[in-house]
PDB file of C-alpha atoms in Angstrom:
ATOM      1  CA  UNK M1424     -22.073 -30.513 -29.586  1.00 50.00           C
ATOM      2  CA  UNK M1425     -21.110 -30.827 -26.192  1.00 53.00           C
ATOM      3  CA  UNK M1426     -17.609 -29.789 -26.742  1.00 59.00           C
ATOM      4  CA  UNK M1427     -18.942 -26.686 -28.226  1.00 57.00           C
ATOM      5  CA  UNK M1428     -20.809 -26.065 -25.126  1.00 60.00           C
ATOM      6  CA  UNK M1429     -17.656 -26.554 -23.250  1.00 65.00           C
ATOM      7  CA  UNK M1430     -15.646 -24.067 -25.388  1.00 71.00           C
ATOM      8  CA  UNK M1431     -18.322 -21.648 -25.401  1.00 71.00           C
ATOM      9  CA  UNK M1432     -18.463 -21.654 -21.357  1.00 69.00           C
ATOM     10  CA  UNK M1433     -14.754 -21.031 -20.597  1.00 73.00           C
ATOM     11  CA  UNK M1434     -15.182 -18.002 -23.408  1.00 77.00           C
ATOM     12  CA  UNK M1435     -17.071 -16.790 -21.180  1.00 74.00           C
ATOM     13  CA  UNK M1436     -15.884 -17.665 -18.111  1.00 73.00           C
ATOM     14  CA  UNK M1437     -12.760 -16.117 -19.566  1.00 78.00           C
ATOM     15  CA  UNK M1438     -14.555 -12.727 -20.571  1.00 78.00           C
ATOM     16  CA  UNK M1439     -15.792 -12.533 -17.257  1.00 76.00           C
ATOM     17  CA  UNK M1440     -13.386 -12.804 -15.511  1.00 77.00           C
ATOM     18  CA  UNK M1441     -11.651 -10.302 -17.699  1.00 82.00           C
ATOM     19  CA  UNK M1442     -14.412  -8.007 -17.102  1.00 77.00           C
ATOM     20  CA  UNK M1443     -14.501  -8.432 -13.938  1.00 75.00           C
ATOM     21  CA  UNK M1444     -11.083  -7.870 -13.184  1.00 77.00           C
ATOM     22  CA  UNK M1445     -11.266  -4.326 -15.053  1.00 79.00           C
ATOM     23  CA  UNK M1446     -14.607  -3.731 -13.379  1.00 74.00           C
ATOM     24  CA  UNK M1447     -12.622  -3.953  -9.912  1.00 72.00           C
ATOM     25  CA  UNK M1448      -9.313  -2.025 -11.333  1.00 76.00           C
ATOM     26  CA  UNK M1449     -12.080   0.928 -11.975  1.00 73.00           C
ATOM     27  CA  UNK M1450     -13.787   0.880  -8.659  1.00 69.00           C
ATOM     28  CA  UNK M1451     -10.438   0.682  -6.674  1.00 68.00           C
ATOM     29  CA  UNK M1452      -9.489   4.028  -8.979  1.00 70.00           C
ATOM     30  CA  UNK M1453     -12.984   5.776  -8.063  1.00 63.00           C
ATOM     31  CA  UNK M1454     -12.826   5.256  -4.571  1.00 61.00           C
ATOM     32  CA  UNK M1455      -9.152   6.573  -3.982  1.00 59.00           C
ATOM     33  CA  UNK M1456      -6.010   4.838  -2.144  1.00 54.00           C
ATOM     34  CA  UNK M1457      -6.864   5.756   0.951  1.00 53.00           C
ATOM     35  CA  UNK M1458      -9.257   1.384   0.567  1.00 49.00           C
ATOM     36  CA  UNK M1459      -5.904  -0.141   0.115  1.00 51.00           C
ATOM     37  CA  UNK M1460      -3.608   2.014   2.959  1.00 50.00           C
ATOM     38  CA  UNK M1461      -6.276   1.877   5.616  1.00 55.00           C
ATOM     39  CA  UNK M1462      -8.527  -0.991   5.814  1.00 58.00           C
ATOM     40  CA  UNK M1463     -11.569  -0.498   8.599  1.00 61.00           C
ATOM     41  CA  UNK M1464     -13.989  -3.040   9.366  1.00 62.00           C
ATOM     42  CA  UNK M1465     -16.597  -1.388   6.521  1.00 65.00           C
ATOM     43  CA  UNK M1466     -13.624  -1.543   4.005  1.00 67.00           C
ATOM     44  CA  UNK M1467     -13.783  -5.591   4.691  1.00 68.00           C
ATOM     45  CA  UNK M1468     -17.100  -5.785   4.169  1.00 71.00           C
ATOM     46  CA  UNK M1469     -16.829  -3.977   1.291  1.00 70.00           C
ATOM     47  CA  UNK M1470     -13.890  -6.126  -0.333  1.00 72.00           C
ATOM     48  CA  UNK M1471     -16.168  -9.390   1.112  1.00 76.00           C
ATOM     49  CA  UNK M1472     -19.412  -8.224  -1.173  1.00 77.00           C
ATOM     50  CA  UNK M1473     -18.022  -7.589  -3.689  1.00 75.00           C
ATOM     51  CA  UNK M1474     -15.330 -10.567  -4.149  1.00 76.00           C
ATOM     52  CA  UNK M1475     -19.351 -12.596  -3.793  1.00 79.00           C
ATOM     53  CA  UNK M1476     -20.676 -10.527  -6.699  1.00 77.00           C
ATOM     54  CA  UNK M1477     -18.153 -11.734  -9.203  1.00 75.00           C
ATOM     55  CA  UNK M1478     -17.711 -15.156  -7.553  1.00 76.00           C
ATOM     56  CA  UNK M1479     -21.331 -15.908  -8.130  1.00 77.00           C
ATOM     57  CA  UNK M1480     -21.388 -14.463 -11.726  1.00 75.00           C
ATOM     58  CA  UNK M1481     -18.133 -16.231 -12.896  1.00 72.00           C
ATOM     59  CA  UNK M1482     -19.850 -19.539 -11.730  1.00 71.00           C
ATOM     60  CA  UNK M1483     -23.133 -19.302 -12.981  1.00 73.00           C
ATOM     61  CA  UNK M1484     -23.665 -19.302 -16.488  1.00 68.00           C
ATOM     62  CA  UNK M1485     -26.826 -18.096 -16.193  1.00 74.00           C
ATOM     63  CA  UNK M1486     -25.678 -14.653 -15.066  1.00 75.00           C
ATOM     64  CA  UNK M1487     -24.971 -12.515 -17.906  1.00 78.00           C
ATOM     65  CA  UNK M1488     -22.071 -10.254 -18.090  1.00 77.00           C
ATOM     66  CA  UNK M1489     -23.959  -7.120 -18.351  1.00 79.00           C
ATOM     67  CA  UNK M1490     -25.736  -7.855 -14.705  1.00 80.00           C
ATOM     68  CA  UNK M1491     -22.075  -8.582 -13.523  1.00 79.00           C
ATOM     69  CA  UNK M1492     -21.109  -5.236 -14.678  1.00 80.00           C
ATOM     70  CA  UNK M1493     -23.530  -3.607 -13.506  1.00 83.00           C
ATOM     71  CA  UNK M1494     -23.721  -5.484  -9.982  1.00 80.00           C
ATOM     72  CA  UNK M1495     -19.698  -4.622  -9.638  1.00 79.00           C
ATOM     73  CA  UNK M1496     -20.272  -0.471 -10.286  1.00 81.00           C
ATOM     74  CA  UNK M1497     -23.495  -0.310  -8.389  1.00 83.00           C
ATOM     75  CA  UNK M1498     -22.029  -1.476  -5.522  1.00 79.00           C
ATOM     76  CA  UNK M1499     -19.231   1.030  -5.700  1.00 78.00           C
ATOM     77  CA  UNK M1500     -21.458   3.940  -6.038  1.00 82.00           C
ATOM     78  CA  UNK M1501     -22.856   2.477  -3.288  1.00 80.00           C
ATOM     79  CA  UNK M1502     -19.036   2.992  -1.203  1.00 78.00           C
ATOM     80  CA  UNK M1503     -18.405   6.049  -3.043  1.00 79.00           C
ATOM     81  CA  UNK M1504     -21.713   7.667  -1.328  1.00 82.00           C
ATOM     82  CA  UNK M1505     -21.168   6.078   1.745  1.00 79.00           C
ATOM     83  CA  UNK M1506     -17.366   7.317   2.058  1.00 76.00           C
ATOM     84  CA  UNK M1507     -18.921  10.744   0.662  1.00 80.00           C
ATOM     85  CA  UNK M1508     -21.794  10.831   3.598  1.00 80.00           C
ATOM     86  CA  UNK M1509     -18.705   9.784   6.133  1.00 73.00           C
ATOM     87  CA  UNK M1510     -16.517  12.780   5.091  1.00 76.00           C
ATOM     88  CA  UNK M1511     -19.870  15.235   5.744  1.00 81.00           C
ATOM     89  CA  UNK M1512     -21.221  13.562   8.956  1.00 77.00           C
ATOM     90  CA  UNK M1513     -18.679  12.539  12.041  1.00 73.00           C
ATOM     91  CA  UNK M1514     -21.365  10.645  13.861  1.00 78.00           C
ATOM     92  CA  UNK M1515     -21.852   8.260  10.847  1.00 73.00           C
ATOM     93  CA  UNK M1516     -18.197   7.596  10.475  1.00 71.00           C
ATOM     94  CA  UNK M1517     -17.515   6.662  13.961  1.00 72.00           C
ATOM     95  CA  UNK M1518     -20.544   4.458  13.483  1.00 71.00           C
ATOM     96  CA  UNK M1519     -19.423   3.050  10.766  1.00 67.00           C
ATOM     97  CA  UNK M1520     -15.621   3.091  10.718  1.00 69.00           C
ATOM     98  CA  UNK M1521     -15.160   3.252  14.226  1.00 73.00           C
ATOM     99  CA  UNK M1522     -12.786   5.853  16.076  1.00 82.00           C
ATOM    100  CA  UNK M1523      -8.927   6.068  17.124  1.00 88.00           C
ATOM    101  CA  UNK M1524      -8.786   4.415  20.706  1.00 91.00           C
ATOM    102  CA  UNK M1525      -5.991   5.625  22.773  1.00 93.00           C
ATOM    103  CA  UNK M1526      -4.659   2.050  23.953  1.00 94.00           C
ATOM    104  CA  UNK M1527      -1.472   3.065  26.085  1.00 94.00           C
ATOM    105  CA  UNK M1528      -1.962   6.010  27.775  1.00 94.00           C
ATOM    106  CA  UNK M1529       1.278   7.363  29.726  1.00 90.00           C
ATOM    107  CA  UNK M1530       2.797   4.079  29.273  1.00 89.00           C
ATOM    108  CA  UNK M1531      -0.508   1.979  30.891  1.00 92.00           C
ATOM    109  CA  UNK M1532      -2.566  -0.477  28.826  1.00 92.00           C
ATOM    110  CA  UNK M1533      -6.224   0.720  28.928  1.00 92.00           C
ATOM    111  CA  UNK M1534      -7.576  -3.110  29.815  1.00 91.00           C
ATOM    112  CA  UNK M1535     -11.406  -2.122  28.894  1.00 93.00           C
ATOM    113  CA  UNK M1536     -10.176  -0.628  25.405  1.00 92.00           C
ATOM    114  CA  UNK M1537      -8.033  -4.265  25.220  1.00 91.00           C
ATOM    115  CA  UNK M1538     -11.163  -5.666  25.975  1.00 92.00           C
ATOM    116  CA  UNK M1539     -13.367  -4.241  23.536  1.00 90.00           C
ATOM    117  CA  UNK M1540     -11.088  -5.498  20.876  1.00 90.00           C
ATOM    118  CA  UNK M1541     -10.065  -9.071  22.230  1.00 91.00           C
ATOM    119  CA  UNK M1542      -6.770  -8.349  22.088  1.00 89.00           C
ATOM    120  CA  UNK M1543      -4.157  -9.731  24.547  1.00 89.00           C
ATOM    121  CA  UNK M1544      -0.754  -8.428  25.942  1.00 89.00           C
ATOM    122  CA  UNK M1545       0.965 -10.556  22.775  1.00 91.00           C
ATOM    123  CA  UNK M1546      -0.729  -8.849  20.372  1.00 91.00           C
ATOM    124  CA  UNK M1547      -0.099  -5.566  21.653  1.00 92.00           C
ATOM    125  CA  UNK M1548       3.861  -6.105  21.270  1.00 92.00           C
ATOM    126  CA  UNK M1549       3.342  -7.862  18.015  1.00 92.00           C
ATOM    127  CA  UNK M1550       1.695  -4.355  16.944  1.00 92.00           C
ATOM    128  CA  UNK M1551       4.501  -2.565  18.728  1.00 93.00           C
ATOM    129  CA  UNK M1552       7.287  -4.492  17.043  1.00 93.00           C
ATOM    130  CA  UNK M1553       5.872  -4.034  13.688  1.00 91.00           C
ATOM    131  CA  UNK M1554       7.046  -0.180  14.622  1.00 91.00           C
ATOM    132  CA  UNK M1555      10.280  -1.417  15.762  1.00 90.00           C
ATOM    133  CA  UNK M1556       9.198  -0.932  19.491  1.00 91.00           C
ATOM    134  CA  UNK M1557      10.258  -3.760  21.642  1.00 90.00           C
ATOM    135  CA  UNK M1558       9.218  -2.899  24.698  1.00 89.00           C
ATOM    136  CA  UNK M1559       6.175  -1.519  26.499  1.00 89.00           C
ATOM    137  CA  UNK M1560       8.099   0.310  28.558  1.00 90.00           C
ATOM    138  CA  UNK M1561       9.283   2.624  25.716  1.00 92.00           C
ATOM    139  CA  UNK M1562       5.946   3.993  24.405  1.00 93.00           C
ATOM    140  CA  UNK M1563       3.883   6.634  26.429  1.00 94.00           C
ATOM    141  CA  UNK M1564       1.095   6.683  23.935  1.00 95.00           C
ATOM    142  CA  UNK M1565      -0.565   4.129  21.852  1.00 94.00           C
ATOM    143  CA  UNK M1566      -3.113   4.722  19.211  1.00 95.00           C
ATOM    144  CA  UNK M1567      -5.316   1.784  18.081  1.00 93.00           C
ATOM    145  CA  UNK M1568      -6.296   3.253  14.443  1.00 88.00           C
ATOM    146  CA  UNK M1569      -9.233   1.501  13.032  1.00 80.00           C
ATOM    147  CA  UNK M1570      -7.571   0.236  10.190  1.00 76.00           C
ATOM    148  CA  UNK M1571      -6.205  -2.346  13.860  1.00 82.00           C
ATOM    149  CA  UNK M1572      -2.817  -0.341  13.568  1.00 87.00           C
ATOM    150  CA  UNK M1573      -1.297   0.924  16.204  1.00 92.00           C
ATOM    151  CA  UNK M1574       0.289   4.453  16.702  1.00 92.00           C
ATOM    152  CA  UNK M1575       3.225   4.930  18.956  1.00 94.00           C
ATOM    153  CA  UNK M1576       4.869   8.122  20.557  1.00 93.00           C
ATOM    154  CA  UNK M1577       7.736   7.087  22.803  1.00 93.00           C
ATOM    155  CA  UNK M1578       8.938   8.629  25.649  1.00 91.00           C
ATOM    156  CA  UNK M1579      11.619  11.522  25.041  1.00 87.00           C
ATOM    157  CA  UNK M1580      14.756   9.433  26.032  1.00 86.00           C
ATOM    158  CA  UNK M1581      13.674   6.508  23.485  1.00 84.00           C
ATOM    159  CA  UNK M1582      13.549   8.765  20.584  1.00 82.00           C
ATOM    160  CA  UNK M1583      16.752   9.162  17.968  1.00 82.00           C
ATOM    161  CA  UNK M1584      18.213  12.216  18.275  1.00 82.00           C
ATOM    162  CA  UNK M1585      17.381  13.788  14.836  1.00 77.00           C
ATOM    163  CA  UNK M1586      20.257  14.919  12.462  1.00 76.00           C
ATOM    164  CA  UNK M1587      19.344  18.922  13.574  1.00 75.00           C
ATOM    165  CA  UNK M1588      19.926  18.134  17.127  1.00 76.00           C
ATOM    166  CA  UNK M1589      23.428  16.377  16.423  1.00 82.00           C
ATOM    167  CA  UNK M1590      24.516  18.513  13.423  1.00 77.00           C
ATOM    168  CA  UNK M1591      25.267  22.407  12.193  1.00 77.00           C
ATOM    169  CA  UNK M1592      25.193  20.990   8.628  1.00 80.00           C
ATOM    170  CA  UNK M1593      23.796  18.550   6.743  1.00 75.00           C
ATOM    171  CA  UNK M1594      23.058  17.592   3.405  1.00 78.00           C
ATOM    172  CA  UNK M1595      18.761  17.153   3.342  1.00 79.00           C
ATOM    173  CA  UNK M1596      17.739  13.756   2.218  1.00 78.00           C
ATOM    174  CA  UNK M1597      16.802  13.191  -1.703  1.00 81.00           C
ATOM    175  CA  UNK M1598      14.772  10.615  -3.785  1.00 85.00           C
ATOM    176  CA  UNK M1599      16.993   8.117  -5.836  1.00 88.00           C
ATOM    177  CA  UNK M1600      15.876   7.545  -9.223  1.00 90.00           C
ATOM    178  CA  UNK M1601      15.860   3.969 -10.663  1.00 92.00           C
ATOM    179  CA  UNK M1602      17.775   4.117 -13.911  1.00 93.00           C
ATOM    180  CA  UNK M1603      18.252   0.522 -14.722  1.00 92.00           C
ATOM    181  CA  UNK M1604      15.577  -2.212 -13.671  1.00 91.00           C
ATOM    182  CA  UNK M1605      16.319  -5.535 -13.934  1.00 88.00           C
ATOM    183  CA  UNK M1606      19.306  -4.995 -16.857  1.00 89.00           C
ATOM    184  CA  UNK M1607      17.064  -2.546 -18.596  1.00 90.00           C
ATOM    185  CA  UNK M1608      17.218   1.093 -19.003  1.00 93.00           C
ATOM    186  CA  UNK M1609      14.768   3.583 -17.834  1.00 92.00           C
ATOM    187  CA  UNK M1610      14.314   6.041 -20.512  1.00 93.00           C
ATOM    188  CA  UNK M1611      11.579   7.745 -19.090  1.00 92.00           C
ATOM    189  CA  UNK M1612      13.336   8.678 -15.603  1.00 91.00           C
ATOM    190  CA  UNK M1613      16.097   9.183 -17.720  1.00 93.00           C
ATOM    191  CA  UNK M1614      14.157  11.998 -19.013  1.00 92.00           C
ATOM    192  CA  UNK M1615      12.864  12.738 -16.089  1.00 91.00           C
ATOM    193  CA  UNK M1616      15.771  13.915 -14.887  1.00 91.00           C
ATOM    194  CA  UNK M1617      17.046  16.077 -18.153  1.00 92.00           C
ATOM    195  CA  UNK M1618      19.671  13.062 -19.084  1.00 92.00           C
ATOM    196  CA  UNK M1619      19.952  10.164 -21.620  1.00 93.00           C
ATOM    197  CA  UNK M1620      21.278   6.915 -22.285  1.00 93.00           C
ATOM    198  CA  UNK M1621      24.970   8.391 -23.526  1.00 93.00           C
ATOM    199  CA  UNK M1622      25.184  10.235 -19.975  1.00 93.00           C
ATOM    200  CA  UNK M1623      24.360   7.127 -17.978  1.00 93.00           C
ATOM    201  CA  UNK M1624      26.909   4.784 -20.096  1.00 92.00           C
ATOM    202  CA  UNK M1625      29.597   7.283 -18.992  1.00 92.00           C
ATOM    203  CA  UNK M1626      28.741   8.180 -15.661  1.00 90.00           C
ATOM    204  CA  UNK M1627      28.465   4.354 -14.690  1.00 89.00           C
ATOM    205  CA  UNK M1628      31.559   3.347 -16.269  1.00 90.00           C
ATOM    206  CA  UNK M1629      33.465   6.635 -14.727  1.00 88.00           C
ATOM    207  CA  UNK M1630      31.590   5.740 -10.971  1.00 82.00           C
ATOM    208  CA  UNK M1631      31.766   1.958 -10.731  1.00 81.00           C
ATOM    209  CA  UNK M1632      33.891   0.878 -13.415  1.00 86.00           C
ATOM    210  CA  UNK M1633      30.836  -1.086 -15.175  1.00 84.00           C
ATOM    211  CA  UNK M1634      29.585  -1.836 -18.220  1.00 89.00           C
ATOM    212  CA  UNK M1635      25.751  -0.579 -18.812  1.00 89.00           C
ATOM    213  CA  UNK M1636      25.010  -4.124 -19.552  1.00 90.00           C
ATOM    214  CA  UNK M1637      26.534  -5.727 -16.866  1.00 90.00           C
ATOM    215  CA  UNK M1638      24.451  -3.607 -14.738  1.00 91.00           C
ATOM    216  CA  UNK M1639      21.028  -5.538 -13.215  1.00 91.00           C
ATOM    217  CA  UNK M1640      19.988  -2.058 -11.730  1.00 88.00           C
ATOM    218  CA  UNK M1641      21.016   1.150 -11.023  1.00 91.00           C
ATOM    219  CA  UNK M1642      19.957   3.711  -8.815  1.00 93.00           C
ATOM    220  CA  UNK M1643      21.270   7.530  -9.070  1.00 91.00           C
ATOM    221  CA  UNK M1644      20.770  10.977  -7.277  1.00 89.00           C
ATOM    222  CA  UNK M1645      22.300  14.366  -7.116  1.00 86.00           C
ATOM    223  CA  UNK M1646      24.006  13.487  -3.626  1.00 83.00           C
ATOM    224  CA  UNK M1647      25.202   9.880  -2.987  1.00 84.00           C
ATOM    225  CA  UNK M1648      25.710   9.454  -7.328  1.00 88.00           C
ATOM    226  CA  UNK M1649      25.262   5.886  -8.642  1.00 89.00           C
ATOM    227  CA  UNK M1650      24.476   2.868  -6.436  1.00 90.00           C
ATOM    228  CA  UNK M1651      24.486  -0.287  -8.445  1.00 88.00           C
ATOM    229  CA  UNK M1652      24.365  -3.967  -9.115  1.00 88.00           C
ATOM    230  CA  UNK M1653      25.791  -5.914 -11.419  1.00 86.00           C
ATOM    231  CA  UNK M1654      24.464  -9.090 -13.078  1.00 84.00           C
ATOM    232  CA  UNK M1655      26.881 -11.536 -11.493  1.00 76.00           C
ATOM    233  CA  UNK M1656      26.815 -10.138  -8.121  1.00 59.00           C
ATOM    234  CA  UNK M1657      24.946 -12.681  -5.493  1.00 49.00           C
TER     235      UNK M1657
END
């Protein structure tokens, strides 16, 4: 008998946590990209409610599934309406998202604005080298997002000259397409691109001398051709 408790609790541990994760998978969906590219401080809270909600169901059994469910999509109509109401009213989403801060302003740190946030000198290169800045003395603006990124324009004489500046002609830049994945064949970008399986068995072998099945990927565009490697290469 007790065994048969046992079972019948990780069934439906198991189907909640199945539920759950579906439940989740749906709200993420309904409430855009935008929650997983740029997380502000209500975003958190969000992600901290509702990781509770399906905590506290998955460990007590006495919480049926269908208050689960229903906890998980109330709570993101809840965020959808609230993201809603911050797209119609500016005042609520600086209250509740916060606003860009400009951080570095002509090349000075704004101390009260470094302040406000607790950050120190450290972490303000530590956000600068995650945009491949390594010096202060290179930016003249700084943005402090309120996802906690920070936004750099560099003076003039930092910047790469772009290819325009340096070049009458140029070929523009175009999106490879991964053909082969991990020794198998994409048939659907294959398609994509108005070719099959014959083509790219010829083309590799007439490009790079391979075999399609020594191949661990392959990458191909109209430009550069095929870029690939093969299964023995380290």
């Amino acid at each position: 008998m007790k065994r048969g408790r046992k079972m019948e609790d990780m069934l439906m541990y198991a189907m909640k946590l199945t539920l759950g994760l579906i439940g989740v998978m749906i709200v993420l969906k309904l409430i855009g990209k935008k929650e997983l590219a740029q997380v502000t401080p209500l975003d958190f809270v969000y992600a901290l409610i509702l990781g509770g909600i399906i905590e506290e169901s998955l460990y007590d059994a006495t919480v049926p599934v269908y208050e689960m469910l229903f906890s998980i999509f109330f709570w993101a109509l809840l965020i959808f309406v609230l993201e809603k109401f911050a797209l119609k009213s500016q005042r609520f989403k600086s209250i509740s998202q916060g606003d860009p801060q400009l951080l570095i302003n002509e090349g000075h740190l704004d101390r009260k604005i470094m302040d406000e946030n607790n950050m120190d000198v450290d972490e303000v290169r530590m956000l600068l080298r995650m945009k491949d800045v390594f010096s202060l003395s290179q930016v003249k603006y700084g943005i402090l997002e309120e996802s906690g990124e920070l936004s750099v324009m560099q003076y003039a004489r930092e910047e790469a000259p772009t290819r325009v500046e340096i070049m009458k002609e140029y070929s523009e830049n175009v999106l490879p397409e991964l053909l082969i994945d991990g020794g198998k064949v994409e048939h659907q970008r294959l398609k994509n691109i108005n070719r099959d399986e014959s083509w790219l068995r010829e083309n590799i072998k007439k490009e790079t001398g391979a075999d399609l099945e020594d191949v661990f990927f392959a990458e191909w565009d109209e430009e550069n051709g095929f870029f690939i490697q093969k299964n023995d290469d380290k």
